[in-house]
PDB file of C-alpha atoms in Angstrom:
ATOM      1  CA  MET A 299     -51.478 -23.525 -23.057  1.00 56.00           C
ATOM      2  CA  ASN A 300     -52.843 -23.871 -26.665  1.00 54.00           C
ATOM      3  CA  GLU A 301     -55.385 -20.881 -27.169  1.00 58.00           C
ATOM      4  CA  SER A 302     -57.266 -23.243 -28.887  1.00 54.00           C
ATOM      5  CA  LYS A 303     -57.232 -25.809 -26.705  1.00 70.00           C
ATOM      6  CA  ILE A 304     -58.568 -23.806 -23.941  1.00 79.00           C
ATOM      7  CA  ASN A 305     -62.319 -25.010 -22.959  1.00 83.00           C
ATOM      8  CA  VAL A 306     -63.749 -21.863 -21.778  1.00 83.00           C
ATOM      9  CA  ALA A 307     -67.152 -23.575 -20.818  1.00 81.00           C
ATOM     10  CA  GLU A 308     -65.186 -25.692 -18.176  1.00 83.00           C
ATOM     11  CA  ILE A 309     -62.982 -22.970 -17.033  1.00 84.00           C
ATOM     12  CA  PHE A 310     -65.989 -20.921 -16.017  1.00 79.00           C
ATOM     13  CA  PRO A 311     -66.866 -22.356 -13.182  1.00 76.00           C
ATOM     14  CA  ARG A 312     -63.811 -21.810 -11.531  1.00 76.00           C
ATOM     15  CA  LEU A 313     -64.268 -17.819 -11.729  1.00 77.00           C
ATOM     16  CA  PRO A 314     -64.818 -16.813  -8.069  1.00 70.00           C
ATOM     17  CA  LEU A 315     -67.459 -14.391  -8.721  1.00 72.00           C
ATOM     18  CA  PHE A 316     -69.277 -16.929 -10.823  1.00 75.00           C
ATOM     19  CA  SER A 317     -68.985 -20.063  -8.722  1.00 69.00           C
ATOM     20  CA  GLU A 318     -72.671 -20.152  -7.384  1.00 68.00           C
ATOM     21  CA  LEU A 319     -74.275 -19.378 -10.929  1.00 74.00           C
ATOM     22  CA  SER A 320     -77.187 -21.685 -12.545  1.00 77.00           C
ATOM     23  CA  GLU A 321     -76.204 -23.155 -15.975  1.00 81.00           C
ATOM     24  CA  SER A 322     -78.641 -20.728 -17.932  1.00 82.00           C
ATOM     25  CA  GLN A 323     -76.833 -17.722 -15.765  1.00 80.00           C
ATOM     26  CA  ARG A 324     -73.234 -18.621 -16.965  1.00 82.00           C
ATOM     27  CA  ALA A 325     -74.245 -19.217 -20.707  1.00 84.00           C
ATOM     28  CA  VAL A 326     -75.436 -15.983 -20.999  1.00 84.00           C
ATOM     29  CA  LEU A 327     -71.762 -14.383 -19.644  1.00 87.00           C
ATOM     30  CA  LEU A 328     -69.974 -17.220 -21.880  1.00 87.00           C
ATOM     31  CA  GLU A 329     -71.708 -16.024 -24.776  1.00 87.00           C
ATOM     32  CA  SER A 330     -69.454 -12.927 -24.763  1.00 87.00           C
ATOM     33  CA  THR A 331     -66.281 -14.143 -23.052  1.00 90.00           C
ATOM     34  CA  ARG A 332     -63.321 -14.251 -24.937  1.00 90.00           C
ATOM     35  CA  VAL A 333     -59.717 -16.170 -24.671  1.00 92.00           C
ATOM     36  CA  LYS A 334     -56.731 -13.435 -24.914  1.00 93.00           C
ATOM     37  CA  THR A 335     -52.925 -14.478 -25.046  1.00 94.00           C
ATOM     38  CA  VAL A 336     -50.445 -11.813 -24.436  1.00 95.00           C
ATOM     39  CA  ALA A 337     -46.649 -12.094 -24.582  1.00 96.00           C
ATOM     40  CA  LYS A 338     -44.180 -11.399 -21.487  1.00 95.00           C
ATOM     41  CA  GLY A 339     -43.940  -7.721 -21.129  1.00 95.00           C
ATOM     42  CA  GLU A 340     -46.936  -6.908 -23.277  1.00 96.00           C
ATOM     43  CA  LEU A 341     -49.266  -4.735 -21.688  1.00 96.00           C
ATOM     44  CA  LEU A 342     -53.205  -5.495 -21.556  1.00 95.00           C
ATOM     45  CA  PHE A 343     -54.389  -1.877 -20.181  1.00 95.00           C
ATOM     46  CA  GLN A 344     -52.447   1.370 -19.300  1.00 95.00           C
ATOM     47  CA  ARG A 345     -53.205   3.389 -16.223  1.00 94.00           C
ATOM     48  CA  GLY A 346     -56.260   5.903 -17.723  1.00 94.00           C
ATOM     49  CA  ASP A 347     -57.633   3.384 -20.220  1.00 95.00           C
ATOM     50  CA  ALA A 348     -61.253   2.494 -19.619  1.00 93.00           C
ATOM     51  CA  PRO A 349     -62.598  -0.799 -18.511  1.00 91.00           C
ATOM     52  CA  GLN A 350     -63.468  -3.432 -20.698  1.00 88.00           C
ATOM     53  CA  GLY A 351     -64.566  -5.970 -18.669  1.00 90.00           C
ATOM     54  CA  PHE A 352     -62.404  -8.300 -16.218  1.00 89.00           C
ATOM     55  CA  PHE A 353     -59.780 -10.614 -16.012  1.00 93.00           C
ATOM     56  CA  TYR A 354     -59.283 -14.359 -15.050  1.00 91.00           C
ATOM     57  CA  VAL A 355     -56.001 -15.684 -15.303  1.00 93.00           C
ATOM     58  CA  ILE A 356     -55.967 -19.286 -16.760  1.00 93.00           C
ATOM     59  CA  SER A 357     -51.489 -19.448 -16.792  1.00 92.00           C
ATOM     60  CA  GLY A 358     -49.074 -16.761 -16.636  1.00 93.00           C
ATOM     61  CA  GLN A 359     -48.708 -14.090 -14.396  1.00 93.00           C
ATOM     62  CA  ILE A 360     -49.607 -10.515 -14.264  1.00 95.00           C
ATOM     63  CA  LYS A 361     -48.342  -7.464 -12.766  1.00 95.00           C
ATOM     64  CA  LEU A 362     -50.582  -4.401 -11.741  1.00 94.00           C
ATOM     65  CA  ALA A 363     -48.844  -1.323 -11.071  1.00 93.00           C
ATOM     66  CA  PHE A 364     -48.421   2.307 -11.349  1.00 92.00           C
ATOM     67  CA  SER A 365     -45.599   5.046 -11.771  1.00 86.00           C
ATOM     68  CA  SER A 366     -45.095   7.505  -9.531  1.00 77.00           C
ATOM     69  CA  SER A 367     -44.677  10.962 -10.402  1.00 73.00           C
ATOM     70  CA  ALA A 368     -40.631  10.843  -9.769  1.00 73.00           C
ATOM     71  CA  GLY A 369     -41.039   7.538 -12.043  1.00 74.00           C
ATOM     72  CA  ASN A 370     -40.856   4.919  -9.930  1.00 80.00           C
ATOM     73  CA  GLU A 371     -42.777   1.564 -10.097  1.00 86.00           C
ATOM     74  CA  LYS A 372     -44.967   0.475  -7.289  1.00 88.00           C
ATOM     75  CA  VAL A 373     -46.398  -2.858  -8.015  1.00 90.00           C
ATOM     76  CA  VAL A 374     -50.013  -3.558  -6.501  1.00 88.00           C
ATOM     77  CA  GLU A 375     -50.313  -6.994  -6.801  1.00 88.00           C
ATOM     78  CA  ILE A 376     -48.679 -10.087  -8.737  1.00 90.00           C
ATOM     79  CA  LEU A 377     -51.503 -12.375 -10.406  1.00 90.00           C
ATOM     80  CA  GLY A 378     -51.677 -15.863 -11.074  1.00 89.00           C
ATOM     81  CA  PRO A 379     -53.542 -19.035 -12.419  1.00 88.00           C
ATOM     82  CA  SER A 380     -57.005 -18.729 -11.059  1.00 84.00           C
ATOM     83  CA  GLN A 381     -57.269 -15.484  -9.511  1.00 86.00           C
ATOM     84  CA  SER A 382     -59.257 -12.763 -11.244  1.00 87.00           C
ATOM     85  CA  PHE A 383     -59.007  -8.662 -11.660  1.00 89.00           C
ATOM     86  CA  GLY A 384     -60.526  -5.529 -12.625  1.00 88.00           C
ATOM     87  CA  GLU A 385     -64.022  -6.263 -11.588  1.00 83.00           C
ATOM     88  CA  ALA A 386     -64.297  -3.452  -8.982  1.00 80.00           C
ATOM     89  CA  VAL A 387     -63.197  -0.638 -11.531  1.00 87.00           C
ATOM     90  CA  MET A 388     -65.877  -2.197 -13.907  1.00 85.00           C
ATOM     91  CA  PHE A 389     -68.357  -1.448 -11.677  1.00 82.00           C
ATOM     92  CA  MET A 390     -67.275   1.966 -10.595  1.00 82.00           C
ATOM     93  CA  ASP A 391     -67.278   3.011 -14.514  1.00 79.00           C
ATOM     94  CA  LYS A 392     -64.029   4.831 -14.223  1.00 85.00           C
ATOM     95  CA  PRO A 393     -60.486   4.443 -15.655  1.00 91.00           C
ATOM     96  CA  TYR A 394     -57.762   1.910 -14.439  1.00 92.00           C
ATOM     97  CA  PRO A 395     -55.749   3.122 -11.636  1.00 92.00           C
ATOM     98  CA  VAL A 396     -53.087   0.871 -12.634  1.00 94.00           C
ATOM     99  CA  PHE A 397     -51.623  -0.794 -15.506  1.00 95.00           C
ATOM    100  CA  ALA A 398     -51.545  -4.347 -16.243  1.00 96.00           C
ATOM    101  CA  GLU A 399     -48.204  -6.363 -17.556  1.00 96.00           C
ATOM    102  CA  ALA A 400     -47.627  -9.522 -18.106  1.00 96.00           C
ATOM    103  CA  LEU A 401     -44.487 -10.991 -16.456  1.00 93.00           C
ATOM    104  CA  SER A 402     -44.988 -14.326 -18.642  1.00 93.00           C
ATOM    105  CA  GLU A 403     -46.665 -15.502 -21.290  1.00 94.00           C
ATOM    106  CA  ALA A 404     -50.100 -15.669 -20.620  1.00 95.00           C
ATOM    107  CA  ASN A 405     -53.828 -17.062 -21.137  1.00 95.00           C
ATOM    108  CA  LEU A 406     -56.605 -15.187 -19.722  1.00 95.00           C
ATOM    109  CA  LEU A 407     -60.152 -14.905 -19.937  1.00 92.00           C
ATOM    110  CA  LEU A 408     -62.085 -11.346 -20.875  1.00 93.00           C
ATOM    111  CA  VAL A 409     -65.446 -11.358 -19.445  1.00 90.00           C
ATOM    112  CA  LYS A 410     -67.296  -8.136 -21.177  1.00 91.00           C
ATOM    113  CA  ARG A 411     -68.908  -5.758 -19.190  1.00 90.00           C
ATOM    114  CA  GLN A 412     -71.973  -5.134 -20.850  1.00 89.00           C
ATOM    115  CA  ALA A 413     -72.610  -8.931 -20.525  1.00 88.00           C
ATOM    116  CA  VAL A 414     -72.130  -8.800 -16.602  1.00 87.00           C
ATOM    117  CA  PHE A 415     -74.102  -5.011 -16.616  1.00 89.00           C
ATOM    118  CA  ASP A 416     -77.204  -6.595 -18.678  1.00 87.00           C
ATOM    119  CA  LEU A 417     -77.213 -10.017 -16.459  1.00 83.00           C
ATOM    120  CA  LEU A 418     -77.166  -8.065 -13.544  1.00 84.00           C
ATOM    121  CA  GLU A 419     -80.385  -5.743 -14.387  1.00 85.00           C
ATOM    122  CA  SER A 420     -82.526  -9.091 -15.481  1.00 81.00           C
ATOM    123  CA  ASP A 421     -81.370 -11.176 -12.489  1.00 78.00           C
ATOM    124  CA  PRO A 422     -80.986 -10.002  -8.767  1.00 77.00           C
ATOM    125  CA  THR A 423     -79.437 -13.426  -7.543  1.00 75.00           C
ATOM    126  CA  PHE A 424     -76.637 -12.734  -9.961  1.00 76.00           C
ATOM    127  CA  ALA A 425     -76.017  -9.744  -8.119  1.00 77.00           C
ATOM    128  CA  ARG A 426     -75.951 -11.248  -4.496  1.00 76.00           C
ATOM    129  CA  SER A 427     -73.336 -13.682  -5.779  1.00 69.00           C
ATOM    130  CA  LEU A 428     -71.060 -11.074  -6.868  1.00 71.00           C
ATOM    131  CA  LEU A 429     -71.323  -9.369  -4.126  1.00 73.00           C
ATOM    132  CA  ALA A 430     -70.335 -11.872  -2.157  1.00 69.00           C
ATOM    133  CA  GLY A 431     -67.455 -12.863  -4.171  1.00 65.00           C
ATOM    134  CA  MET A 432     -66.434  -9.168  -3.770  1.00 68.00           C
ATOM    135  CA  SER A 433     -66.310  -9.099  -0.436  1.00 70.00           C
ATOM    136  CA  ILE A 434     -64.480 -11.886   0.053  1.00 66.00           C
ATOM    137  CA  ARG A 435     -61.605  -9.921  -2.353  1.00 64.00           C
ATOM    138  CA  LEU A 436     -61.807  -6.998  -0.559  1.00 68.00           C
ATOM    139  CA  HIS A 437     -61.337  -8.809   3.474  1.00 64.00           C
ATOM    140  CA  THR A 438     -57.931 -10.243   1.226  1.00 66.00           C
ATOM    141  CA  LEU A 439     -56.871  -6.590   0.519  1.00 66.00           C
ATOM    142  CA  VAL A 440     -57.516  -5.394   3.538  1.00 67.00           C
ATOM    143  CA  ARG A 441     -55.351  -8.106   5.007  1.00 66.00           C
ATOM    144  CA  ASP A 442     -52.253  -7.391   2.702  1.00 66.00           C
ATOM    145  CA  VAL A 443     -52.360  -3.969   2.948  1.00 65.00           C
ATOM    146  CA  GLU A 444     -52.353  -4.378   6.975  1.00 64.00           C
ATOM    147  CA  SER A 445     -49.626  -7.234   6.348  1.00 62.00           C
ATOM    148  CA  TYR A 446     -47.574  -5.194   4.439  1.00 62.00           C
ATOM    149  CA  THR A 447     -47.680  -2.054   6.206  1.00 65.00           C
ATOM    150  CA  LEU A 448     -47.281  -2.670  10.146  1.00 61.00           C
ATOM    151  CA  ARG A 449     -45.304  -5.980   9.931  1.00 78.00           C
ATOM    152  CA  SER A 450     -41.638  -5.805   9.896  1.00 88.00           C
ATOM    153  CA  ALA A 451     -39.287  -6.387   6.548  1.00 89.00           C
ATOM    154  CA  VAL A 452     -38.582  -9.835   7.918  1.00 91.00           C
ATOM    155  CA  GLN A 453     -42.075 -10.680   8.934  1.00 89.00           C
ATOM    156  CA  ARG A 454     -43.546  -9.333   5.274  1.00 89.00           C
ATOM    157  CA  VAL A 455     -41.059 -11.708   3.526  1.00 91.00           C
ATOM    158  CA  ILE A 456     -41.664 -14.712   5.567  1.00 91.00           C
ATOM    159  CA  GLY A 457     -45.402 -14.071   5.259  1.00 87.00           C
ATOM    160  CA  TYR A 458     -44.906 -13.878   1.717  1.00 87.00           C
ATOM    161  CA  LEU A 459     -42.852 -17.020   1.312  1.00 91.00           C
ATOM    162  CA  LEU A 460     -45.226 -18.926   3.523  1.00 88.00           C
ATOM    163  CA  GLN A 461     -48.332 -18.048   1.206  1.00 82.00           C
ATOM    164  CA  GLU A 462     -46.444 -18.908  -1.848  1.00 83.00           C
ATOM    165  CA  ALA A 463     -45.910 -22.481  -0.358  1.00 83.00           C
ATOM    166  CA  GLY A 464     -49.379 -22.876  -0.239  1.00 72.00           C
ATOM    167  CA  GLY A 465     -50.119 -24.321   3.034  1.00 49.00           C
ATOM    168  CA  ALA A 466     -49.805 -24.215   7.193  1.00 42.00           C
ATOM    169  CA  PRO A 467     -46.749 -24.841   8.577  1.00 45.00           C
ATOM    170  CA  CYS A 468     -45.290 -28.846   8.381  1.00 49.00           C
ATOM    171  CA  SER A 469     -43.525 -30.294  11.019  1.00 42.00           C
ATOM    172  CA  ALA A 470     -39.932 -29.612  12.022  1.00 45.00           C
ATOM    173  CA  GLY A 471     -37.945 -30.303   8.988  1.00 49.00           C
ATOM    174  CA  GLY A 472     -40.859 -29.957   6.574  1.00 52.00           C
ATOM    175  CA  GLN A 473     -39.338 -28.328   3.091  1.00 61.00           C
ATOM    176  CA  ASP A 474     -40.887 -27.007   0.148  1.00 86.00           C
ATOM    177  CA  VAL A 475     -39.784 -24.726  -2.482  1.00 88.00           C
ATOM    178  CA  VAL A 476     -41.150 -21.177  -3.656  1.00 89.00           C
ATOM    179  CA  HIS A 477     -40.214 -20.344  -7.385  1.00 87.00           C
ATOM    180  CA  LEU A 478     -40.597 -16.365  -7.158  1.00 88.00           C
ATOM    181  CA  PRO A 479     -43.109 -15.453 -10.234  1.00 83.00           C
ATOM    182  CA  ALA A 480     -41.409 -11.863 -10.846  1.00 84.00           C
ATOM    183  CA  SER A 481     -37.764 -10.362 -10.715  1.00 86.00           C
ATOM    184  CA  LYS A 482     -36.638  -9.898  -6.931  1.00 87.00           C
ATOM    185  CA  GLN A 483     -37.227  -5.754  -7.554  1.00 88.00           C
ATOM    186  CA  VAL A 484     -40.978  -6.451  -8.535  1.00 89.00           C
ATOM    187  CA  ILE A 485     -41.426  -8.998  -5.374  1.00 91.00           C
ATOM    188  CA  ALA A 486     -40.046  -6.400  -3.160  1.00 90.00           C
ATOM    189  CA  SER A 487     -42.433  -3.555  -4.622  1.00 86.00           C
ATOM    190  CA  ARG A 488     -45.430  -5.968  -3.813  1.00 85.00           C
ATOM    191  CA  LEU A 489     -43.991  -6.192  -0.105  1.00 87.00           C
ATOM    192  CA  ASN A 490     -43.640  -2.453  -0.241  1.00 85.00           C
ATOM    193  CA  LEU A 491     -39.497  -3.090   0.449  1.00 88.00           C
ATOM    194  CA  THR A 492     -36.258  -1.717  -1.523  1.00 89.00           C
ATOM    195  CA  PRO A 493     -34.637  -4.506  -3.178  1.00 90.00           C
ATOM    196  CA  GLU A 494     -31.970  -3.793  -1.137  1.00 93.00           C
ATOM    197  CA  THR A 495     -33.822  -4.812   1.898  1.00 94.00           C
ATOM    198  CA  LEU A 496     -35.416  -7.903   0.048  1.00 93.00           C
ATOM    199  CA  SER A 497     -31.996  -9.058  -0.266  1.00 93.00           C
ATOM    200  CA  ARG A 498     -30.729  -8.524   3.006  1.00 94.00           C
ATOM    201  CA  THR A 499     -33.837 -10.301   4.272  1.00 94.00           C
ATOM    202  CA  PHE A 500     -33.179 -13.443   2.392  1.00 95.00           C
ATOM    203  CA  HIS A 501     -29.357 -13.328   3.509  1.00 94.00           C
ATOM    204  CA  LEU A 502     -30.839 -13.355   7.240  1.00 94.00           C
ATOM    205  CA  LEU A 503     -33.328 -16.074   6.576  1.00 94.00           C
ATOM    206  CA  SER A 504     -30.090 -18.089   5.052  1.00 93.00           C
ATOM    207  CA  ASP A 505     -27.584 -17.459   7.421  1.00 93.00           C
ATOM    208  CA  GLU A 506     -30.177 -18.524  10.046  1.00 93.00           C
ATOM    209  CA  GLY A 507     -30.712 -22.215   8.393  1.00 92.00           C
ATOM    210  CA  LEU A 508     -34.257 -21.409   7.545  1.00 93.00           C
ATOM    211  CA  ILE A 509     -34.098 -20.753   3.493  1.00 93.00           C
ATOM    212  CA  LYS A 510     -31.738 -21.706   0.649  1.00 93.00           C
ATOM    213  CA  VAL A 511     -31.866 -18.948  -2.461  1.00 92.00           C
ATOM    214  CA  GLU A 512     -31.123 -20.286  -5.435  1.00 91.00           C
ATOM    215  CA  GLY A 513     -31.736 -17.482  -8.520  1.00 88.00           C
ATOM    216  CA  LYS A 514     -35.516 -17.002  -8.038  1.00 87.00           C
ATOM    217  CA  ASP A 515     -36.207 -20.805  -6.749  1.00 91.00           C
ATOM    218  CA  ILE A 516     -36.420 -20.589  -2.491  1.00 93.00           C
ATOM    219  CA  GLN A 517     -36.173 -23.643  -0.698  1.00 92.00           C
ATOM    220  CA  LEU A 518     -37.844 -23.450   2.513  1.00 93.00           C
ATOM    221  CA  LEU A 519     -35.738 -25.763   5.005  1.00 90.00           C
ATOM    222  CA  ASP A 520     -37.630 -25.653   8.260  1.00 87.00           C
ATOM    223  CA  LEU A 521     -41.702 -24.348   7.332  1.00 86.00           C
ATOM    224  CA  LYS A 522     -42.562 -24.734  11.102  1.00 86.00           C
ATOM    225  CA  ARG A 523     -39.345 -22.728  12.386  1.00 89.00           C
ATOM    226  CA  LEU A 524     -40.039 -20.416   9.672  1.00 89.00           C
ATOM    227  CA  ALA A 525     -43.569 -19.374  10.983  1.00 86.00           C
ATOM    228  CA  ASP A 526     -42.698 -19.270  14.275  1.00 87.00           C
ATOM    229  CA  TYR A 527     -39.350 -16.773  13.387  1.00 84.00           C
ATOM    230  CA  GLU A 528     -39.141 -13.839  15.273  1.00 69.00           C
ATOM    231  CA  ASP A 529     -37.053 -10.878  14.359  1.00 63.00           C
TER     232      ASP A 529
END
């Protein structure tokens, strides 16, 4: 997507935190919102950097991760179009606890911190809208943590594939194709699995006739059976 063709005013109402804002509230924030284009592998920020504001993904994929003392990388989240990140850290006034790296060329909106804070000071309804949006995001993160720690490896992978497929299970015979947004190593880290465990799980589901793996494309051969599968 060409940066010069991005209509920020048109995209702005899609931001989950800003969907309920008035036109005048959006106009204030638009004045200090910028489009940022990053290349694959480029860092948006490092762990320990001071927050500039928060980001909304227009196109592309962004990885949030941190490195352990042993040098291993743990992927916290993989973000795609229509998702935002950095809101909570911005309000906490603390450095970023993770780094953000582009997994592909990406276009983002950067909503500047000071503009958000100025509007919070002058308009209490804006504060309520932000709190509602952040509460929804918190519930989503809690659900993810529960899913990726309490469920088996097979159930984590199935849950991820169904989520990426984007909907409820179809009738028997229903099919869909999931294109992995990152390498299998990154996906495995996101699911709190080793790459070897992820590969074994893909083989298991393939042997069961539930999926077909072709590189980064995972064909879901029967969504209903996949959703009902118990390991």
